[in-house]
Structure formats: structure tokens, C-alpha cells
C-alpha positions as MATLAB code, in Angstrom:
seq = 'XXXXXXXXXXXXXXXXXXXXXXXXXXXXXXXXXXXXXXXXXXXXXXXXXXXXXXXXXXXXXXXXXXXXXXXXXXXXXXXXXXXXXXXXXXXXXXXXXXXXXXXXXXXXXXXXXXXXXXXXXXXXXXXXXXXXXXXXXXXXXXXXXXXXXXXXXXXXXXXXXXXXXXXXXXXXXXXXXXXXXXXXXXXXXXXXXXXXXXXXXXXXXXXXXXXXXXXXXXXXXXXXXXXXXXXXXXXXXXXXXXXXXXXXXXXXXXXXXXXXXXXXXXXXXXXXXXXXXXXXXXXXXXXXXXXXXXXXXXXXXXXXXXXXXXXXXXXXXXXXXXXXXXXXXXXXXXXXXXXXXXXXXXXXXXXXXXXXXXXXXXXXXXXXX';
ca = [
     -21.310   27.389   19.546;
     -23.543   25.064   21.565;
     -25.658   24.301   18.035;
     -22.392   22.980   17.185;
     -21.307   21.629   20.147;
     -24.589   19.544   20.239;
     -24.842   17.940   17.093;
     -21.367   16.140   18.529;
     -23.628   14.246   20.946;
     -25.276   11.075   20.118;
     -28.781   10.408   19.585;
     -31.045    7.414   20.346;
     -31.068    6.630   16.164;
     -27.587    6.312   16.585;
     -27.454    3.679   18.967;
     -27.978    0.140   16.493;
     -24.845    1.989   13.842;
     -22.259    2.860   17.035;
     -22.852   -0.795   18.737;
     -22.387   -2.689   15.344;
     -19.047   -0.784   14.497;
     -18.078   -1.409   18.563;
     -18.528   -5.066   18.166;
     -17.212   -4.790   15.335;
     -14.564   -3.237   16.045;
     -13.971   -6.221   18.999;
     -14.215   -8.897   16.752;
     -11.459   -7.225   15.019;
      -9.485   -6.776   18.044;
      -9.943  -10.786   18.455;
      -8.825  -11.918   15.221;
      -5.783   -9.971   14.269;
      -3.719  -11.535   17.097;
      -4.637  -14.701   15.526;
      -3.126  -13.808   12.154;
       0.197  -15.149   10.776;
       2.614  -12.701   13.194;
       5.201  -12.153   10.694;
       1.872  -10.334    8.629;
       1.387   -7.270   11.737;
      -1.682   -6.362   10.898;
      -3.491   -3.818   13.145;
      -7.160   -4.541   14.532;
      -7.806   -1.252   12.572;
      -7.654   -2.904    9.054;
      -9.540   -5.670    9.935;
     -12.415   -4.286   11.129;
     -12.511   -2.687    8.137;
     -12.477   -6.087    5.941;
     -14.716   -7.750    8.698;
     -17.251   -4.839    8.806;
     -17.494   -4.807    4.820;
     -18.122   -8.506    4.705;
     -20.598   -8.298    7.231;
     -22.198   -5.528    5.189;
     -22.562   -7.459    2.160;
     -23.579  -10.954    3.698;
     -26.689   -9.310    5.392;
     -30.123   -8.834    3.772;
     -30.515   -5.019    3.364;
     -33.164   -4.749    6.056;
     -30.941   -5.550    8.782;
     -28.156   -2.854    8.166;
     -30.435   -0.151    6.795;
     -31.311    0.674   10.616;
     -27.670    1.092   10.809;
     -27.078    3.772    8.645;
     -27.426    6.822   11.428;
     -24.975    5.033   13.545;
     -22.765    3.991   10.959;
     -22.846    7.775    9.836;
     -22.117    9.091   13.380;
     -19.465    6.446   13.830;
     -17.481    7.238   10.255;
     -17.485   10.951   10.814;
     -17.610   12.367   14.636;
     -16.133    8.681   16.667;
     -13.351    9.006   13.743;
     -13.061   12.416   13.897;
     -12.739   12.684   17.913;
      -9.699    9.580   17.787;
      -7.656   12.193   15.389;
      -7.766   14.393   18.290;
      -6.819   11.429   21.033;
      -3.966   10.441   18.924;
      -2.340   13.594   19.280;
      -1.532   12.408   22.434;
       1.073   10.568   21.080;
       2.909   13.120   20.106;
       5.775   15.046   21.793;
       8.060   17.250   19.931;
      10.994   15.979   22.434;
      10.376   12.650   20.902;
      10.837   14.215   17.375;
      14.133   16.112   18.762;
      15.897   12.879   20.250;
      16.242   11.658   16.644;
      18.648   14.812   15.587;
      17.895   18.176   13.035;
      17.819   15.625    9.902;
      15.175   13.840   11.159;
      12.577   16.752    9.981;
      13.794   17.820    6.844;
      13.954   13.905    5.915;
      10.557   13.028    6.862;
       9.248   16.593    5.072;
      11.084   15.295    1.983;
       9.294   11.838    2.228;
       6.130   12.796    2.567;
       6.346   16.011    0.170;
       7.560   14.053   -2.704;
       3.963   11.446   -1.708;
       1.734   14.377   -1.563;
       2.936   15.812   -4.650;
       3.435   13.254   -6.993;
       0.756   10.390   -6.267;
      -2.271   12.972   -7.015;
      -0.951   13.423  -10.453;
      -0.060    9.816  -10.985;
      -3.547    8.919   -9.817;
      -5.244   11.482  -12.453;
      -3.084    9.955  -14.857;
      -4.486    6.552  -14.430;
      -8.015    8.601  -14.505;
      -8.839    7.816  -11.142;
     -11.188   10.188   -8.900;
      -9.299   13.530   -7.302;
     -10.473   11.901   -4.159;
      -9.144    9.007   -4.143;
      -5.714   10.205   -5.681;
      -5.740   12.273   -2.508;
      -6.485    9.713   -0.158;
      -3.480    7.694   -1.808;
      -1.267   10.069   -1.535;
      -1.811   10.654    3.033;
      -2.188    7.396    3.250;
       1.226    6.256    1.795;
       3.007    9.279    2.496;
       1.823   10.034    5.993;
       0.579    7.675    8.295;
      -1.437    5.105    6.578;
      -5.226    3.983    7.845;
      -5.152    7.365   10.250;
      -3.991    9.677    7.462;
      -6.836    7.877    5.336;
      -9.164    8.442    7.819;
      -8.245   12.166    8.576;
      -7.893   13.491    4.783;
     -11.046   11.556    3.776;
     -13.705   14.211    5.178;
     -12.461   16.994    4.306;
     -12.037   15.609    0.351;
     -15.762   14.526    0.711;
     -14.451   10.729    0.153;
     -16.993    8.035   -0.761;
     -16.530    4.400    1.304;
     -15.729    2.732   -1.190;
     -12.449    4.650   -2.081;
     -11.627    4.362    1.775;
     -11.869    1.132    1.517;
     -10.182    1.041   -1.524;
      -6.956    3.424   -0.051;
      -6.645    1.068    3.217;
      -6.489   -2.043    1.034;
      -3.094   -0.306   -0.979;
      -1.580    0.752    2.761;
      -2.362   -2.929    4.097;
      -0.992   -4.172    0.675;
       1.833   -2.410   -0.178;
       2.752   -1.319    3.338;
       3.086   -5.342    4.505;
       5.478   -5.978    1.226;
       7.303   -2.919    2.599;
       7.653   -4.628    5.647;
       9.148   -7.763    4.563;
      11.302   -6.653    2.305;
      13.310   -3.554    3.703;
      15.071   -4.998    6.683;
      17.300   -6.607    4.183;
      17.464   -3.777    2.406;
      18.909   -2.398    5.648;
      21.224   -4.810    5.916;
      22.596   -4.227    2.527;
      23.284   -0.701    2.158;
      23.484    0.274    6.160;
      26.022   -0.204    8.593;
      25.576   -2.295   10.912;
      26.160   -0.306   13.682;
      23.690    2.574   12.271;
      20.803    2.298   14.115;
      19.568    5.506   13.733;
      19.655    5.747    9.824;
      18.274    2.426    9.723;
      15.393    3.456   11.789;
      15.105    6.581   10.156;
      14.662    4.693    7.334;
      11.763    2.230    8.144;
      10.181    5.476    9.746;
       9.868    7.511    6.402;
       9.445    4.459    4.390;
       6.830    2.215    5.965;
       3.335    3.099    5.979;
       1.006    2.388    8.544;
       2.751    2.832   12.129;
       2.342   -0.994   13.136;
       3.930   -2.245    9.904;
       6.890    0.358   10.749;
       7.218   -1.292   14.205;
       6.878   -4.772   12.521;
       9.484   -4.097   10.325;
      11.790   -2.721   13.020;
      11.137   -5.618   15.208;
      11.964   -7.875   12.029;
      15.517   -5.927   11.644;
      16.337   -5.863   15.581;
      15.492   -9.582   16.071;
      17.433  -10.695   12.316;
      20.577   -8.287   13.709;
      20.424   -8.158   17.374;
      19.817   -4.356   17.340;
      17.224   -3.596   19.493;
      18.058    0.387   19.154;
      16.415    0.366   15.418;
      13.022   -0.029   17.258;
      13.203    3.001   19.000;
      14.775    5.219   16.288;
      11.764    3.803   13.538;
       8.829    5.086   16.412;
      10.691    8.335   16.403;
      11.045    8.901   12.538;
       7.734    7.865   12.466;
       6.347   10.096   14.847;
       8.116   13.084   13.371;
       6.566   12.282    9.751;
       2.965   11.426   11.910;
       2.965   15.473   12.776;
       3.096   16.825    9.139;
      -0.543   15.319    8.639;
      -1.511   18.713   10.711;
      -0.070   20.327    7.870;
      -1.147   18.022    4.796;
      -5.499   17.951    6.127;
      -5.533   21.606    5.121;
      -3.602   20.997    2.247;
      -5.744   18.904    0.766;
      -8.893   20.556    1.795;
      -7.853   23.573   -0.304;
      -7.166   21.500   -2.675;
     -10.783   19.830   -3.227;
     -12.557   22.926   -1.266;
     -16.510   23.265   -1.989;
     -17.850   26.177   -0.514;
     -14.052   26.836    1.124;
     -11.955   30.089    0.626;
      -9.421   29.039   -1.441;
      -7.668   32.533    0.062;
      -7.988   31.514    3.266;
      -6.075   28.639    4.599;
      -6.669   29.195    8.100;
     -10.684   28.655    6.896;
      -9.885   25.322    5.067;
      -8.115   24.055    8.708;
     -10.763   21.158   10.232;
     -11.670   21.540   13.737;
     -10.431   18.309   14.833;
      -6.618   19.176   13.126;
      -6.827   22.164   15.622;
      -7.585   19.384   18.175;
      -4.742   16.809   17.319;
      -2.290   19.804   17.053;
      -3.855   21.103   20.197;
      -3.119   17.664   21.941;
      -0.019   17.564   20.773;
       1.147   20.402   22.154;
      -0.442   19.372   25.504;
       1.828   16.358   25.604;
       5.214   18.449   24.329;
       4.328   21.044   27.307;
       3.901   17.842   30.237;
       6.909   15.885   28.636;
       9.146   19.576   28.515;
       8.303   19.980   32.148;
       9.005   16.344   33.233;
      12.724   17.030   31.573;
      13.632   19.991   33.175;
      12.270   17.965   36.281;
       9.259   19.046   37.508;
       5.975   17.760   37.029;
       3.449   17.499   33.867;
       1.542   20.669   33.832;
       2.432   20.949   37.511;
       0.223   17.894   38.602;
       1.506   14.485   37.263;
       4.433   12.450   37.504;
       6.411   10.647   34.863;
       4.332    7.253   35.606;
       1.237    8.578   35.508;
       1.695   11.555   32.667;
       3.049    8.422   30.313;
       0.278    6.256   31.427;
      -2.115    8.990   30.740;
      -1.041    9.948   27.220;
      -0.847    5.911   26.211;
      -4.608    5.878   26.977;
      -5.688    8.642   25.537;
      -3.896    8.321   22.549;
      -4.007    4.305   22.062;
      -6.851    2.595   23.821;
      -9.347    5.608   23.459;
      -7.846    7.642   20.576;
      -6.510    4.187   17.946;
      -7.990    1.212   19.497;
     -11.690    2.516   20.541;
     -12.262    5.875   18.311;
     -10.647    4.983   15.137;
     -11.471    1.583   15.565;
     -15.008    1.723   15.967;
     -15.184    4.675   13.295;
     -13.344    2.296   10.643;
     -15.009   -0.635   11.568;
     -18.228    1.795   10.916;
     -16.507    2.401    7.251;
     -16.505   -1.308    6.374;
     -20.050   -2.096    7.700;
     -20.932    1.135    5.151;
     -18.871   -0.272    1.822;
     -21.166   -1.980   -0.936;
     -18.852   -4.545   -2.575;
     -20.100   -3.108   -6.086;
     -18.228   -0.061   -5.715;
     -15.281   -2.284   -6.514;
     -16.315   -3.424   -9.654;
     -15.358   -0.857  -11.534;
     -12.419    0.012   -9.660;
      -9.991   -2.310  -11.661;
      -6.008   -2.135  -11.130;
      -5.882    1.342  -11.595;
      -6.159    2.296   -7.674;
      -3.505   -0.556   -6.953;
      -1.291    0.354   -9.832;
      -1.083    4.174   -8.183;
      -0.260    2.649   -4.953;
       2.657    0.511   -6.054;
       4.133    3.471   -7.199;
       3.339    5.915   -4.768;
       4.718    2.990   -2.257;
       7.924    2.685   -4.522;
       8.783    6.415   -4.312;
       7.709    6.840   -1.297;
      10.064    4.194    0.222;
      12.675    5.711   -2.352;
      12.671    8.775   -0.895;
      13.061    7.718    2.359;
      16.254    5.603    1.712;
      17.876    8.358    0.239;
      16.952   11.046    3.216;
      18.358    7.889    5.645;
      21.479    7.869    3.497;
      22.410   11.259    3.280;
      21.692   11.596    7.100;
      23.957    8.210    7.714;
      26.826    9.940    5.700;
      26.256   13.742    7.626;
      26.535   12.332   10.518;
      28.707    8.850   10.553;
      28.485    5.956   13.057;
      31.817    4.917   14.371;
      32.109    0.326   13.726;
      30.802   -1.479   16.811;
];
């Protein structure tokens, strides 16, 4: 156990790799807010497209030092935000929404899983990546990519390759379904619409983008809230899906033995997760968070562990680490076939969703404002 535990700790070799992918990772922070605003893109991506450039403008004998780092960074910094962002997650949050809110996101994200794989090794793409598709449209986009990808022994080029599709096909997503709200919603739905976005949308800042989009369009400012809900509740099935997929592509894994194909860190997230349900259960019943903390400072708590140390820091400077690690090559043979996948996977993905939001708006009507 303390073997173990010690090869989580840095090492001096590490050092040049982690400080790249930090300032990397804060260069990123710097430039997204200075990207067209109607585009939301994350810090997360760009450090990804910043650290890959970076990678391939520099003569080799400046980044090979980096490799440890970078290493470190990609697998145990990544790793260790999974766990933070479970911090996010409350199962009274997932409750608010109402009972269809589960089977609709389970629907959404079962049809991904299922059918983008299959799609993928038709188009005679790599297991791996077909995988890495499939989480990242169906789940949670860059953090689904960046939890599956270990455990499916994922190169860095087809992570870079399974952001680009979420950043893609996830923006057009974002553009175009607030109308599609309009269209086929009431107007006075707000929780089907945001159900909607939620199960459609794929990375968690292009869901709030698009929600914004619809509440500032339709003067609904409830749509927001409902979206980080739906999302949230189709966030927690990636506990589920890691395993999944690591039974799927196991090497030296029990194929008999799910509980042995189960990553540490999942235990973590779900372990965190169950932290925050347990402080935000006590806080409604009106106590305190596991007997210690008030509302303020529980809330303010959980937003820094599971944004600015779990997203912003962790998964930032592990992605960041992912970029500074692609060669540009790897690309070359890639061709449309990645891209076509991801259209599709986005297409019945979103599909999916739509219907789950419909059926729920019809089970459960809205009375006209």
C-alpha cells in the first residue's frame, strides 16, 4: 500500500514536464476569455491545442526533458482532478430535476456507448479511439475523454484526436439547438428544454453556453439551471461507463471480475460524490455538512475542490500535459474517418436526447405562462 501510495508523489525528473503543462495550462486560462464569446470554449481545450503547437514548434531537445513530467502530468495530475470533480456532484441535485431525469440521461448515453464503438470499427478506426468517441460524446466530453483514456491504454494522438470531435461537434450543438428548442418546446417548459441541452450537449461548458444562448434569446433564465442538472445526472454514469470500457479493452484484467476492472480513481470520484450527497442531505434536513460546515462554506468548499483544483488546475494541467505530448504526424493518417464517427455519434446522441426531453415534456405537462 505505501509502494503504491508513493509512486503518486512527484519526483525531481518531474519537475521541467508538471511546470510546462502548469504554464501551459495558464496561458490557456488567458486566451479562452479572449475568444469570440458566442464560441464557449473552456481553458481545458485550449491548452490542449496550445500545448500541441508548442510541442511541434520546438526543436526536440527542448521537450525531450519534458517527457517524465509530461508523463506524470497526463496520468496521476489527470487522474487525481477525476476524483476533485466528484465534488460536484450531489445526488439532491440529480433529484430536483424529477424520476425522468435518470432514465433519460441512461438512455442518452447508453444508445452513445453502444452504438459509436461499432460505427467507429466500421469506419476501421482503432478500438481505442472508437471508445474514447463514444465517453466523450455520450458522457461528459474532455473529462469523459480524459477518464476512459487510461484505462483503454489510449495513445495522444487519439486524445487529441477525440477532444477535437467534442470541441467540434459539441460547439455546432451549441448553436444550433436553442432553436431547436424553440421549435418543438413550449415555451413555458423549462425543464424539458433543459433536460434537453443536458443529454444533448457535450462538454459541460458548451451545455451552459447553450442554455445561456436559450435563456437570453427567450427570457427564461430557469433553462440554465435545469441544463446543469440534466447534465450533472448524465456526468454520474461515467462511474459506471470507466469500468465498462475497461472490460471491454482489458489486458491482463479479469474479464469475470468487474469489480477488478473498476480504476482507483472511479472509486475516488464516486467516493467524492457521495461525500458531497451526505453534506448537501444534512444541510436539507437542516443541520450542518458532516456536522461541521455551514451552507456558505460547504458550497464554497465543494466549488474549489471540484472547479479550481479538480477542472481548472488538475485536469487542466494534465490536458495541457496531453497537447505538449501529441506529435502532429499522428494526424496524418488519421483522415475523416475519426470526424465522420463523431458527426454521427453527435447526431444520435443529440437525437436521443430530444426524444427522452419529449416524452418527459408530454409525462409530465407544463401548464401556458
Amino acid at each position: 500500500m505505501l509502494a503504491r501510495l508513493s509512486a503518486l508523489l512527484p519526483r525531481p525528473q518531474h519537475a521541467p514536464g508538471v511546470l510546462a503543462a502548469a504554464a501551459t495550462a495558464g496561458a490557456a486560462a488567458v486566451v479562452a476569455p479572449q475568444l469570440p464569446a458566442h464560441l464557449h470554449l473552456s481553458a481545458i481545450p485550449v491548452s490542449i491545442a496550445l500545448g500541441a503547437f508548442a510541442a511541434n514548434a520546438l526543436p526536440a531537445h527542448l521537450t525531450r526533458p519534458l517527457a517524465p513530467g509530461l508523463a506524470y502530468a497526463s496520468s496521476t495530475l489527470l487522474r487525481g482532478g477525476i476524483v476533485c470533480v466528484g465534488a460536484k456532484l450531489s445526488a439532491l441535485q440529480v433529484l430536483s430535476l424529477g424520476w425522468a431525469a435518470v432514465p433519460a440521461a441512461a438512455c442518452s448515453v447508453g444508445a452513445g456507448v453502444a452504438i459509436i464503438p461499432r460505427l467507429a470499427a466500421a469506419c476501421g478506426l482503432a478500438p481505442r479511439l472508437g471508445a474514447l468517441l463514444a465517453c466523450g460524446t455520450s458522457i461528459c466530453g474532455v473529462t469523459a475523454i480524459s477518464a476512459v483514456a487510461p484505462v483503454v491504454g489510449a495513445t495522444q494522438a487519439e486524445v487529441a484526436i477525440a477532444v477535437a470531435n467534442v470541441v467540434a461537434f459539441g460547439s455546432c450543438a451549441m448553436l444550433l439547438y436553442p432553436h431547436v428548442a424553440a421549435a418543438l418546446f413550449s415555451p413555458s417548459d423549462s425543464q424539458s428544454i433543459g433536460l434537453f441541452f443536458g443529454l444533448a450537449v457535450h462538454d459541460t461548458a458548451q451545455v451552459m453556453g447553450c442554455a445561456a444562448s436559450y435563456a437570453e434569446q427567450y427570457s427564461d433564465a430557469a433553462v440554465v439551471g435545469a441544463a446543469a442538472v440534466a447534465k450533472l445526472t448524465r456526468n454520474v454514469l461515467l462511474a459506471a461507463v470507466v469500468p465498462l470500457m475497461s472490460v471491454r479493452h482489458a489486458s491482463g484484467v479479469s474479464k469475470s471480475s468487474v469489480a477488478a476492472a473498476i480504476p482507483v480513481f472511479v472509486v475516488g470520484f464516486l467516493g467524492m460524490a457521495a461525500l458531497r450527497t451526505a453534506g448537501d442531505t444534512q444541510l436539507a434536513r437542516g443541520g450542518r455538512a458532516l456536522f461541521i460546515f455551514d451552507h456558505s462554506t460547504w458550497k464554497n468548499g465543494a466549488d474549489w475542490l471540484g472547479v479550481s483544483l479538480g477542472t481548472k488546475t488538475l485536469l487542466g494541467t494534465g490536458l495541457a500535459a496531453v497537447g505538449l505530448s501529441v506529435n502532429i504526424s499522428a494526424f496524418q493518417g488519421a483522415g475523416l474517418a475519426p470526424f465522420i464517427v463523431g458527426a454521427a455519434g453527435a447526431l444520435i446522441v443529440g437525437t436521443v436526447g430530444l426524444g427522452a426531453a419529449l416524452v418527459a415534456s408530454r409525462v409530465n405537462p407544463v401548464p401556458a405562462k
